[in-house]
Short mmCIF file of C-alpha atoms in Angstrom, two decimals:
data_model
loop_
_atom_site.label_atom_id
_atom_site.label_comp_id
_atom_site.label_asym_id
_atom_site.label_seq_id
_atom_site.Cartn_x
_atom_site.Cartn_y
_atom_site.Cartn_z
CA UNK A 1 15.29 9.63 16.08
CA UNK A 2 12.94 9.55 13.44
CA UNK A 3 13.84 11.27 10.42
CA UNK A 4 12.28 12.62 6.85
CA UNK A 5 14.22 13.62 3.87
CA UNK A 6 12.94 15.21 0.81
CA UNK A 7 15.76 16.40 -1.51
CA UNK A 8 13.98 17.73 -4.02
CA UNK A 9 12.82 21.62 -3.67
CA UNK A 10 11.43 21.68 -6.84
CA UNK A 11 10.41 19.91 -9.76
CA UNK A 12 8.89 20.28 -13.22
CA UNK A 13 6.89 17.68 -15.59
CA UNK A 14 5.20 18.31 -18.81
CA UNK A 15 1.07 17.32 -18.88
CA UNK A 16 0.61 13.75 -19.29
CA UNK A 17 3.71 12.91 -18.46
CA UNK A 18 5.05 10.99 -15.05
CA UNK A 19 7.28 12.16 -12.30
CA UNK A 20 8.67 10.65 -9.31
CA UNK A 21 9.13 12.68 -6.07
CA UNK A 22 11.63 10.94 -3.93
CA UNK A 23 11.72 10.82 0.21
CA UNK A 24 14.11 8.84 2.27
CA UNK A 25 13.32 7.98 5.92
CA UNK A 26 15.41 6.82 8.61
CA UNK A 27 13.90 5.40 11.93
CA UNK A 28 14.47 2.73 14.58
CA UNK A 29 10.77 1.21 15.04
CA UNK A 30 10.60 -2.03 13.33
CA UNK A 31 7.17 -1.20 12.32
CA UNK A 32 6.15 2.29 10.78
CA UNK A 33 3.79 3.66 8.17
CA UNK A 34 4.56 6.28 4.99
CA UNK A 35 2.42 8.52 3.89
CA UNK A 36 2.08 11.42 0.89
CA UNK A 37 0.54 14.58 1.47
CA UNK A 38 -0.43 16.94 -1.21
CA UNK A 39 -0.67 20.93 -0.03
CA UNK A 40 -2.16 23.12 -2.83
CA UNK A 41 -1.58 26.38 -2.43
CA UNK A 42 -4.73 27.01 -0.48
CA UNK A 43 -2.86 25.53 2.20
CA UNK A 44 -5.19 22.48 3.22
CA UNK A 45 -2.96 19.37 3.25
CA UNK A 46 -4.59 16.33 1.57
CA UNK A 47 -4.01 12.53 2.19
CA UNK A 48 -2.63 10.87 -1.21
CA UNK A 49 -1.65 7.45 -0.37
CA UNK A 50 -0.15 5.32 2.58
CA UNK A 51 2.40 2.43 2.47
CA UNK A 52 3.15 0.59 5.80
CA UNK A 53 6.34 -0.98 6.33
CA UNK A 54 5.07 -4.75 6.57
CA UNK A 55 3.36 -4.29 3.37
CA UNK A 56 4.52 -6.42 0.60
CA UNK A 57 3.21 -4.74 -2.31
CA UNK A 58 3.43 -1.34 -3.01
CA UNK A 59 0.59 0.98 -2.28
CA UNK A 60 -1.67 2.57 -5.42
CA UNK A 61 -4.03 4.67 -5.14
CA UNK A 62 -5.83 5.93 -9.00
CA UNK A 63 -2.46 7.93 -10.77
CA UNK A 64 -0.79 7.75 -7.56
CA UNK A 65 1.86 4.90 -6.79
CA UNK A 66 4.67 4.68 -3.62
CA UNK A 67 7.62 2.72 -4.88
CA UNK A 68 8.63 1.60 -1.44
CA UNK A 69 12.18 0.04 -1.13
CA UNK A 70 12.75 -1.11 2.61
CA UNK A 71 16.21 -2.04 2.65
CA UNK A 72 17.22 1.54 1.15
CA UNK A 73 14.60 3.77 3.20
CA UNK A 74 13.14 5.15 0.64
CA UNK A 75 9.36 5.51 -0.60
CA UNK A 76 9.13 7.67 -3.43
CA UNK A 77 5.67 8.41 -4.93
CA UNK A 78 5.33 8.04 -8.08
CA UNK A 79 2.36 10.40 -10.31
CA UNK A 80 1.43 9.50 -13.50
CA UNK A 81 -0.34 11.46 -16.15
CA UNK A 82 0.33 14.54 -14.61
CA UNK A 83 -2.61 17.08 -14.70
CA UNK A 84 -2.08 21.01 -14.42
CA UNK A 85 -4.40 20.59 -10.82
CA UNK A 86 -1.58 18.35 -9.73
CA UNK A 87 0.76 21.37 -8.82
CA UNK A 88 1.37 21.94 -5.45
CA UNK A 89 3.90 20.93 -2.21
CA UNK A 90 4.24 17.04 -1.75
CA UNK A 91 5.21 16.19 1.66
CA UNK A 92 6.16 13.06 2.85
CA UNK A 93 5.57 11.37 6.29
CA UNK A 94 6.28 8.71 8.48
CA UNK A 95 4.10 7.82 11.93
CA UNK A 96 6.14 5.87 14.27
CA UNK A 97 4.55 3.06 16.27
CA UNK A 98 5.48 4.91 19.64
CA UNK A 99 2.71 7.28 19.88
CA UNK A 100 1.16 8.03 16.49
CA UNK A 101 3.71 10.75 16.02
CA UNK A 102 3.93 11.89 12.52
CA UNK A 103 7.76 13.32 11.33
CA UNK A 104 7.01 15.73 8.14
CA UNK A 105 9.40 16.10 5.21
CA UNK A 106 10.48 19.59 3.95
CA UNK A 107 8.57 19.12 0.70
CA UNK A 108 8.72 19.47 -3.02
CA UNK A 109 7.51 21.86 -5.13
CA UNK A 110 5.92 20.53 -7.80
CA UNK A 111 5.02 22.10 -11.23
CA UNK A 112 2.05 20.38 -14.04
CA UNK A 113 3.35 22.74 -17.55
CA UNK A 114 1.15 22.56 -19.93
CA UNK B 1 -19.37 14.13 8.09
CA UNK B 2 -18.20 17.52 9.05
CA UNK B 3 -14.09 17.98 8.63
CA UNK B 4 -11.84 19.87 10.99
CA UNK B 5 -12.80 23.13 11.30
CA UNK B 6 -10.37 25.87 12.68
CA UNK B 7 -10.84 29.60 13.66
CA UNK B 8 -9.33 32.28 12.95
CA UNK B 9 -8.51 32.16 9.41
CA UNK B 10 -6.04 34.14 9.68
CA UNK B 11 -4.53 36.44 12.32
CA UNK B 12 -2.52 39.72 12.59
CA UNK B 13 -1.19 40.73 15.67
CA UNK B 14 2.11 42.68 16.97
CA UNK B 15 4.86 41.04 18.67
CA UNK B 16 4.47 40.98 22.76
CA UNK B 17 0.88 40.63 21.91
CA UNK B 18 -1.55 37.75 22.84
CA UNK B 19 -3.23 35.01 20.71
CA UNK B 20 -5.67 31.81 20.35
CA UNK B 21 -6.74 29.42 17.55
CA UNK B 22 -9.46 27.11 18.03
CA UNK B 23 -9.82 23.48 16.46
CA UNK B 24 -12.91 21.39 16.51
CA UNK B 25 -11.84 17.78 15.59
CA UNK B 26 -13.94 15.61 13.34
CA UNK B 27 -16.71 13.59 16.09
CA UNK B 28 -15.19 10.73 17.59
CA UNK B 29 -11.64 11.30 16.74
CA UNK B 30 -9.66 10.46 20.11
CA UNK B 31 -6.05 12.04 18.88
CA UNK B 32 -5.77 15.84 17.54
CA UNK B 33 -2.50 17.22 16.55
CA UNK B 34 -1.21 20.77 16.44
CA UNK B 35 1.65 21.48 13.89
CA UNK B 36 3.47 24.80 13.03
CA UNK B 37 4.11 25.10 9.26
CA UNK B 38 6.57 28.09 8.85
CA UNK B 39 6.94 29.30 4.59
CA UNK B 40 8.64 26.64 3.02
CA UNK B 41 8.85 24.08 5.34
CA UNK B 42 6.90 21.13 6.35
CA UNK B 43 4.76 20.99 9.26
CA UNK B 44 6.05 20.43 12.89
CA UNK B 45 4.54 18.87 15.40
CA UNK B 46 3.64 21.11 18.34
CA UNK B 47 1.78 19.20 20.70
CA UNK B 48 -0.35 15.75 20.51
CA UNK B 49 -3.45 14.88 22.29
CA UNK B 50 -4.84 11.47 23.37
CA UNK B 51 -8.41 12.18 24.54
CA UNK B 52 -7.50 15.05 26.61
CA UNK B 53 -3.91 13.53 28.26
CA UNK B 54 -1.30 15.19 26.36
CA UNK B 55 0.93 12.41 24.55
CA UNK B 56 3.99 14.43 22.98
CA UNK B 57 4.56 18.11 23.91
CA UNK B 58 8.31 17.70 23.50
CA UNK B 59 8.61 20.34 20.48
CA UNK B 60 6.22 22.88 22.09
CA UNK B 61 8.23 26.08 23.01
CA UNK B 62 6.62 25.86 26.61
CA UNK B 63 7.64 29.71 28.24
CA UNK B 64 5.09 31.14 25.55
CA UNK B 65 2.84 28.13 23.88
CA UNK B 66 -0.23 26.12 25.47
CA UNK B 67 -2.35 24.05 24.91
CA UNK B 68 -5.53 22.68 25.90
CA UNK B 69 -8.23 20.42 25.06
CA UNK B 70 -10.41 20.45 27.65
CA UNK B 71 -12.95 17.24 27.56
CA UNK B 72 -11.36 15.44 25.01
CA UNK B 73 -12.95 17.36 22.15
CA UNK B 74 -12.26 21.09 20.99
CA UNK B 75 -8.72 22.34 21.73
CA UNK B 76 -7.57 25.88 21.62
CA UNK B 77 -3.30 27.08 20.86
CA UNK B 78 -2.04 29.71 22.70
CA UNK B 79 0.95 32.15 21.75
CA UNK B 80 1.99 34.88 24.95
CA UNK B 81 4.07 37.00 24.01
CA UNK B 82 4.14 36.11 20.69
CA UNK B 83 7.44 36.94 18.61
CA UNK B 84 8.52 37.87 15.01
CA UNK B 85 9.76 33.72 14.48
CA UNK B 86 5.71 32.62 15.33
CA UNK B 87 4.65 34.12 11.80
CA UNK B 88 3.43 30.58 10.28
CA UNK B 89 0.33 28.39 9.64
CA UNK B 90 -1.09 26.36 12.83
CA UNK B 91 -2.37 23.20 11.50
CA UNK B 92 -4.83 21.40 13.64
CA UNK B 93 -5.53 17.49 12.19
CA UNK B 94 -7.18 14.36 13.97
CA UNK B 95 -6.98 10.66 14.13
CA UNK B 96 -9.92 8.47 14.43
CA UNK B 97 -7.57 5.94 17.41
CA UNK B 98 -4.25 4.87 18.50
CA UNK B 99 -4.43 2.37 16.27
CA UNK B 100 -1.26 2.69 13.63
CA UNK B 101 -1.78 4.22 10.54
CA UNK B 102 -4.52 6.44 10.15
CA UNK B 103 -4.88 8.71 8.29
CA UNK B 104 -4.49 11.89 9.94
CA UNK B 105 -7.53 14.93 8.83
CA UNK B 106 -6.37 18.58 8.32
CA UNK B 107 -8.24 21.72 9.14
CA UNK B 108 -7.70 24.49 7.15
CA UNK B 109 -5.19 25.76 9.23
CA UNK B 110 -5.27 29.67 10.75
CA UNK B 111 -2.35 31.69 9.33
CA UNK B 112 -0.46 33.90 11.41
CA UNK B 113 1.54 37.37 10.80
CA UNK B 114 3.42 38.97 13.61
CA UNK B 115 4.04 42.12 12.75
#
């Protein structure tokens, strides 16, 4: 079963500064993509960035970065510079390679103070 | 290019009652995806459609949700009776393929309060 974990409800950085959201997966398919969606509170969900599992390096897109591990399941995204527009839910999610199914993470809160 | 659009915005309706969202895919996209987003949590996948086969249903409380996409394009959700536990956001996305890893497009999403 495929499986999403976001342990962090809620987090706080200062402007400028860099946080790191962190999401663990767990899933039998030996080949599977990542993603990061940011939800602002208007509710539309936007696509950040997208890691798949056979990449080597990880994925970057502008202040956004996934620090993918493999071996531990994890693929933590990584924001730097934060900017006051950057609060908002971060969900993570994996698609499987049976089906595109997508598997959603409960999400973390995240907070820009100025 | 046009994104997902969705309709209602938003919805009010008693319990027992009777309601449909509509989603309009971006053109071309052969997958569409419904998801239930309750306050606080992330979305859930409802029901997935290839085309207009259905490829995943598996999550879709059956006795009082369906869904439909009737010539592989616009798709409409439907809650009857709906209950207290339905209040939530229905998220409607598409996929361009089958291909692995695409990135999935979100409508708006219509939010609903059963009352």
């Amino acid at each position: 079963a495929q499986k999403i974990t976001q342990t962090q409800p809620g987090m706080f950085v200062q402007e400028k500064e860099a946080v790191t959201l962190d999401c663990t997966y767990d899933t039998s398919d030996p080949s599977y993509g990542l993603f990061w969606y940011k939800q602002p509170s208007s509710g539309e969900m936007i696509f950040l960035i997208y890691q798949g599992s056979y990449d080597q390096q990880n994925a970057t897109e502008g202040r956004y970065s996934l620090n993918f591990q493999k071996a531990r399941k994890s693929a933590n995204l990584v924001i730097s510079a934060s900017q006051l527009g950057d609060s908002a839910m971060y969900f993570c999610a994996m698609e499987g390679n049976t089906g595109n199914q997508f598997y959603f993470g409960t999400g973390t809160s995240l907070t820009v103070i100025p | 290019e046009a994104g997902v659009a969705q309709s209602p915005r938003y919805k009010i309706i008693e319990k027992r009652q009777s309601v449909a969202f509509w989603c309009n895919p971006i053109s071309g996209h052969a997958t569409l995806y419904w998801y239930q987003q309750i306050l606080g949590q992330g979305p859930k996948l409802l029901i997935q459609f290839q085309n207009n086969g259905v490829v995943d249903d598996s999550q879709l409380p059956k006795d009082r949700f369906s869904a439909e996409r009737l010539k592989g394009v616009d798709s409409t959700l439907k809650i009857q009776p709906a209950k207290l536990e339905d209040s939530a956001v229905y998220l409607c996305a598409s996929m361009a393929g089958r291909e692995l890893y695409n990135e999935q497009f979100f409508g708006p999403g219509t939010r609903l309060t059963v009352l």
